[in-house]
Short mmCIF file of C-alpha atoms in Angstrom, two decimals:
data_model
loop_
_atom_site.label_atom_id
_atom_site.label_comp_id
_atom_site.label_asym_id
_atom_site.label_seq_id
_atom_site.Cartn_x
_atom_site.Cartn_y
_atom_site.Cartn_z
CA ASP W 116 126.14 72.78 28.86
CA THR W 117 123.69 70.88 26.49
CA GLU W 118 125.50 67.04 26.44
CA VAL W 119 124.26 63.98 27.36
CA THR W 120 127.84 61.97 28.25
CA GLN W 121 127.81 58.29 28.37
CA THR W 122 130.37 55.98 29.38
CA PRO W 123 131.65 53.66 28.42
CA LYS W 124 131.57 53.99 24.95
CA HIS W 125 131.82 50.49 23.74
CA LEU W 126 131.39 46.94 26.17
CA VAL W 127 132.13 43.39 25.58
CA MET W 128 130.57 40.71 27.82
CA GLY W 129 129.76 37.33 28.85
CA MET W 130 126.16 36.39 28.33
CA THR W 131 127.31 35.26 32.82
CA ASN W 132 128.62 39.35 33.80
CA LYS W 133 126.69 41.68 35.20
CA LYS W 134 127.39 44.79 33.89
CA SER W 135 126.23 48.93 33.97
CA LEU W 136 125.66 51.46 31.10
CA LYS W 137 125.80 55.13 32.60
CA CYS W 138 124.04 58.63 31.55
CA GLU W 139 124.60 62.05 33.43
CA GLN W 140 123.39 65.38 32.05
CA HIS W 141 123.28 68.32 33.44
CA MET W 142 120.77 70.64 32.08
CA GLY W 143 118.68 70.49 34.35
CA HIS W 144 116.08 68.25 32.15
CA ARG W 145 113.81 66.02 34.59
CA ALA W 146 113.24 63.43 32.26
CA MET W 147 115.83 60.74 30.77
CA TYR W 148 114.85 57.84 28.35
CA TRP W 149 116.67 54.41 27.64
CA TYR W 150 116.57 54.09 24.08
CA LYS W 151 118.01 50.54 21.92
CA GLN W 152 119.16 50.67 18.19
CA LYS W 153 119.66 48.12 15.99
CA ALA W 154 121.94 47.96 13.22
CA LYS W 155 120.06 50.09 10.29
CA LYS W 156 117.66 50.29 12.45
CA PRO W 157 114.99 53.33 14.11
CA PRO W 158 115.63 53.32 17.85
CA GLU W 159 113.09 51.95 20.03
CA LEU W 160 112.33 53.00 23.03
CA MET W 161 112.85 51.16 26.47
CA PHE W 162 112.65 52.79 29.64
CA VAL W 163 111.20 56.91 31.02
CA TYR W 164 111.91 58.10 34.03
CA SER W 165 110.41 61.21 35.12
CA TYR W 166 111.01 63.44 38.60
CA GLU W 167 113.37 60.07 39.09
CA LYS W 168 110.41 57.13 39.20
CA LEU W 169 109.67 54.96 36.13
CA SER W 170 107.07 56.11 33.70
CA ILE W 171 107.45 53.98 30.69
CA ASN W 172 108.60 50.25 31.08
CA GLU W 173 108.20 48.85 27.43
CA SER W 174 108.48 45.32 28.12
CA VAL W 175 111.21 44.85 28.30
CA PRO W 176 113.28 41.99 29.08
CA SER W 177 114.17 41.95 33.49
CA ARG W 178 117.97 41.05 32.21
CA PHE W 179 117.90 45.12 32.25
CA SER W 180 117.61 46.60 35.25
CA PRO W 181 117.05 50.21 35.14
CA GLU W 182 118.50 52.84 37.55
CA CYS W 183 117.58 56.62 38.39
CA PRO W 184 119.92 57.40 41.19
CA ASN W 185 118.96 61.05 40.95
CA SER W 186 117.70 63.74 38.46
CA SER W 187 120.68 63.94 36.30
CA LEU W 188 122.34 60.58 36.43
CA LEU W 189 120.39 57.62 34.56
CA ASN W 190 121.89 54.03 34.11
CA LEU W 191 120.98 50.22 33.22
CA HIS W 192 122.26 47.25 34.35
CA LEU W 193 122.45 44.38 32.26
CA HIS W 194 123.11 40.96 33.45
CA ALA W 195 122.69 37.70 32.17
CA LEU W 196 122.48 39.67 28.72
CA GLN W 197 121.91 37.65 25.04
CA PRO W 198 124.03 38.20 22.00
CA GLU W 199 120.59 39.03 20.24
CA ASP W 200 121.23 42.35 22.65
CA SER W 201 124.34 43.47 20.98
CA ALA W 202 122.89 46.85 20.46
CA LEU W 203 124.23 50.55 20.41
CA TYR W 204 122.03 52.36 23.74
CA LEU W 205 121.56 54.73 23.20
CA CYS W 206 120.76 57.77 26.61
CA ALA W 207 118.21 61.27 26.21
CA SER W 208 117.15 62.92 28.04
CA SER W 209 114.18 66.17 27.65
CA GLN W 210 113.09 69.34 30.38
CA GLY W 211 109.90 67.31 31.20
CA VAL W 212 107.65 64.54 29.14
CA SER W 213 104.15 66.66 28.44
CA ASP W 214 106.41 69.04 26.86
CA THR W 215 107.22 69.01 23.39
CA GLY W 216 108.89 66.07 22.83
CA GLU W 217 112.94 67.72 21.92
CA LEU W 218 115.21 64.72 23.56
CA PHE W 219 118.62 65.56 23.62
CA PHE W 220 120.42 62.02 22.72
CA GLY W 221 123.92 61.01 24.15
CA GLU W 222 126.81 59.03 21.51
CA GLY W 223 125.16 55.82 23.02
CA SER W 224 127.32 52.97 24.26
CA ARG W 225 127.47 50.04 22.05
CA LEU W 226 127.26 46.31 23.12
CA THR W 227 128.32 43.41 22.60
CA VAL W 228 127.19 40.51 24.03
CA LEU W 229 129.23 37.56 23.21
CA ALA D 120 98.74 55.28 18.12
CA GLN D 121 101.21 56.96 15.38
CA SER D 122 102.99 55.72 12.43
CA VAL D 123 106.30 57.43 10.54
CA THR D 124 107.30 56.19 7.08
CA GLN D 125 109.93 57.20 5.87
CA LEU D 126 109.62 55.96 1.92
CA ASP D 127 113.09 55.75 0.82
CA SER D 128 116.09 53.77 2.62
CA GLN D 129 118.63 55.41 0.68
CA VAL D 130 119.30 58.56 -1.21
CA PRO D 131 122.64 58.91 -3.51
CA VAL D 132 122.99 62.51 -4.36
CA PHE D 133 125.59 64.71 -5.88
CA GLU D 134 127.74 67.25 -3.53
CA GLU D 135 125.83 70.91 -4.35
CA ALA D 136 123.04 69.06 -6.09
CA PRO D 137 119.61 69.51 -3.67
CA VAL D 138 118.07 67.03 -2.06
CA GLU D 139 114.25 65.84 -0.29
CA LEU D 140 114.06 63.17 1.95
CA ARG D 141 110.25 62.18 2.33
CA CYS D 142 108.36 61.56 5.61
CA ASN D 143 104.69 61.01 5.82
CA TYR D 144 103.21 60.69 9.30
CA SER D 145 99.52 59.49 11.09
CA SER D 146 97.97 59.90 14.09
CA SER D 147 94.47 61.12 15.00
CA VAL D 148 96.08 63.36 16.82
CA SER D 149 97.78 66.40 17.05
CA VAL D 150 101.49 65.86 16.78
CA TYR D 151 104.75 67.05 16.83
CA LEU D 152 107.91 66.66 14.73
CA PHE D 153 111.21 66.23 14.19
CA TRP D 154 114.39 65.33 11.95
CA TYR D 155 116.97 63.98 13.22
CA VAL D 156 120.27 63.59 12.01
CA GLN D 157 123.02 60.30 13.39
CA TYR D 158 126.47 59.96 11.96
CA PRO D 159 128.71 56.64 11.61
CA ASN D 160 128.93 55.58 15.60
CA GLN D 161 127.21 58.61 17.16
CA GLY D 162 123.92 59.61 18.59
CA LEU D 163 120.93 62.05 17.40
CA GLN D 164 121.31 65.23 16.61
CA LEU D 165 118.23 67.33 16.49
CA LEU D 166 117.89 68.86 12.96
CA LEU D 167 115.03 71.08 13.15
CA LYS D 168 111.45 70.66 14.85
CA TYR D 169 107.54 71.74 13.87
CA LEU D 170 105.90 72.36 17.06
CA SER D 171 103.09 75.04 15.98
CA GLY D 172 102.92 78.24 14.14
CA SER D 173 104.83 78.60 10.31
CA THR D 174 104.71 75.31 8.29
CA LEU D 175 107.99 76.09 7.05
CA VAL D 176 110.79 75.65 9.23
CA LYS D 177 114.52 75.95 9.58
CA GLY D 178 117.51 73.95 10.78
CA ILE D 179 120.70 73.46 11.84
CA ASN D 180 122.96 72.70 8.08
CA GLY D 181 121.07 74.87 6.28
CA PHE D 182 118.34 71.88 6.62
CA GLU D 183 114.30 73.07 6.27
CA ALA D 184 111.31 71.24 6.49
CA GLU D 185 107.70 71.94 5.59
CA PHE D 186 104.98 70.92 7.62
CA ASN D 187 102.22 69.62 5.35
CA LYS D 188 98.92 68.31 7.33
CA SER D 189 96.59 67.59 4.69
CA GLN D 190 99.20 65.32 2.64
CA THR D 191 100.63 64.46 6.83
CA SER D 192 103.78 65.10 5.70
CA PHE D 193 107.42 66.60 6.64
CA HIS D 194 109.54 66.16 4.14
CA LEU D 195 112.98 67.48 4.75
CA ARG D 196 114.60 69.72 1.64
CA LYS D 197 118.74 71.25 2.12
CA PRO D 198 119.29 72.65 -1.98
CA SER D 199 122.71 72.53 -1.94
CA VAL D 200 124.28 69.29 0.40
CA HIS D 201 127.47 68.83 1.11
CA ILE D 202 129.95 65.19 1.26
CA SER D 203 129.84 66.50 4.92
CA ASP D 204 126.36 65.99 4.89
CA THR D 205 126.37 61.49 4.73
CA ALA D 206 124.29 59.96 7.36
CA GLU D 207 121.52 58.55 8.49
CA TYR D 208 118.56 60.95 8.25
CA PHE D 209 115.41 59.51 11.45
CA CYS D 210 112.11 61.29 10.93
CA ALA D 211 110.14 61.23 14.38
CA VAL D 212 106.45 62.25 15.51
CA SER D 213 105.47 62.76 18.82
CA GLU D 214 101.36 63.04 19.84
CA SER D 215 100.76 66.19 21.90
CA GLY D 216 99.25 65.05 25.46
CA GLY D 217 101.63 62.14 24.43
CA GLY D 218 104.58 62.34 27.10
CA ASN D 219 107.61 63.04 24.70
CA LYS D 220 107.13 59.20 23.27
CA LEU D 221 108.20 59.79 20.21
CA THR D 222 108.45 57.20 17.11
CA PHE D 223 111.09 56.66 14.82
CA GLY D 224 110.71 56.11 10.84
CA THR D 225 112.99 53.81 9.69
CA GLY D 226 115.08 55.86 8.19
CA THR D 227 116.58 57.38 5.03
CA GLN D 228 120.77 57.12 4.47
CA LEU D 229 122.19 60.29 2.37
CA LYS D 230 125.19 59.29 0.29
CA VAL D 231 126.60 62.53 -1.15
CA GLU D 232 129.14 61.48 -3.93
CA LEU D 233 131.64 63.63 -5.72
#
């Protein structure tokens, strides 16, 4: 099983809503990532978890709150978002953070903030 | 810090013609290099990677790339493209010891026409 599964595939929310994006992998990987991708742009790293601990936060606004309940799951909690936060949010995993940089990506959750 | 340049934002090509997508990188240390493909409304899929050893690497779907250290390039090639190759292609680099922190190029839209 070499899949990274993300839910929901599409999410529409208002600026006052609270919602969550979920990501799951069963490859035994110990590092998980959140990327944000705006239209026609490359993915931008948001967060990295290594062994269920946050290891990198790329100065992401606090309205995005990551959580890693266990080594297979990664959540991104969303609250008080802005319309400019509308984007494709990609989850990825890798065996660790000290190996060769090969990441496995999910298909993404497309978020629209009204 | 590393950086990646993809000079061509769009590359139109006829079906069954050869194609080359260019990628140049900048880094002061050893690097790992990757090409990812993104089909419309999907996540990223790894095409191929260069970690060490032979400078010519072969990937999925008939793609190959050559690592040229002196020219700091990692161009992607396919001898005969198919309509199904129409997608966005991202070159990415991570630095040895850099903790799997991928830096992506801006992407090249490959459009295969009949």
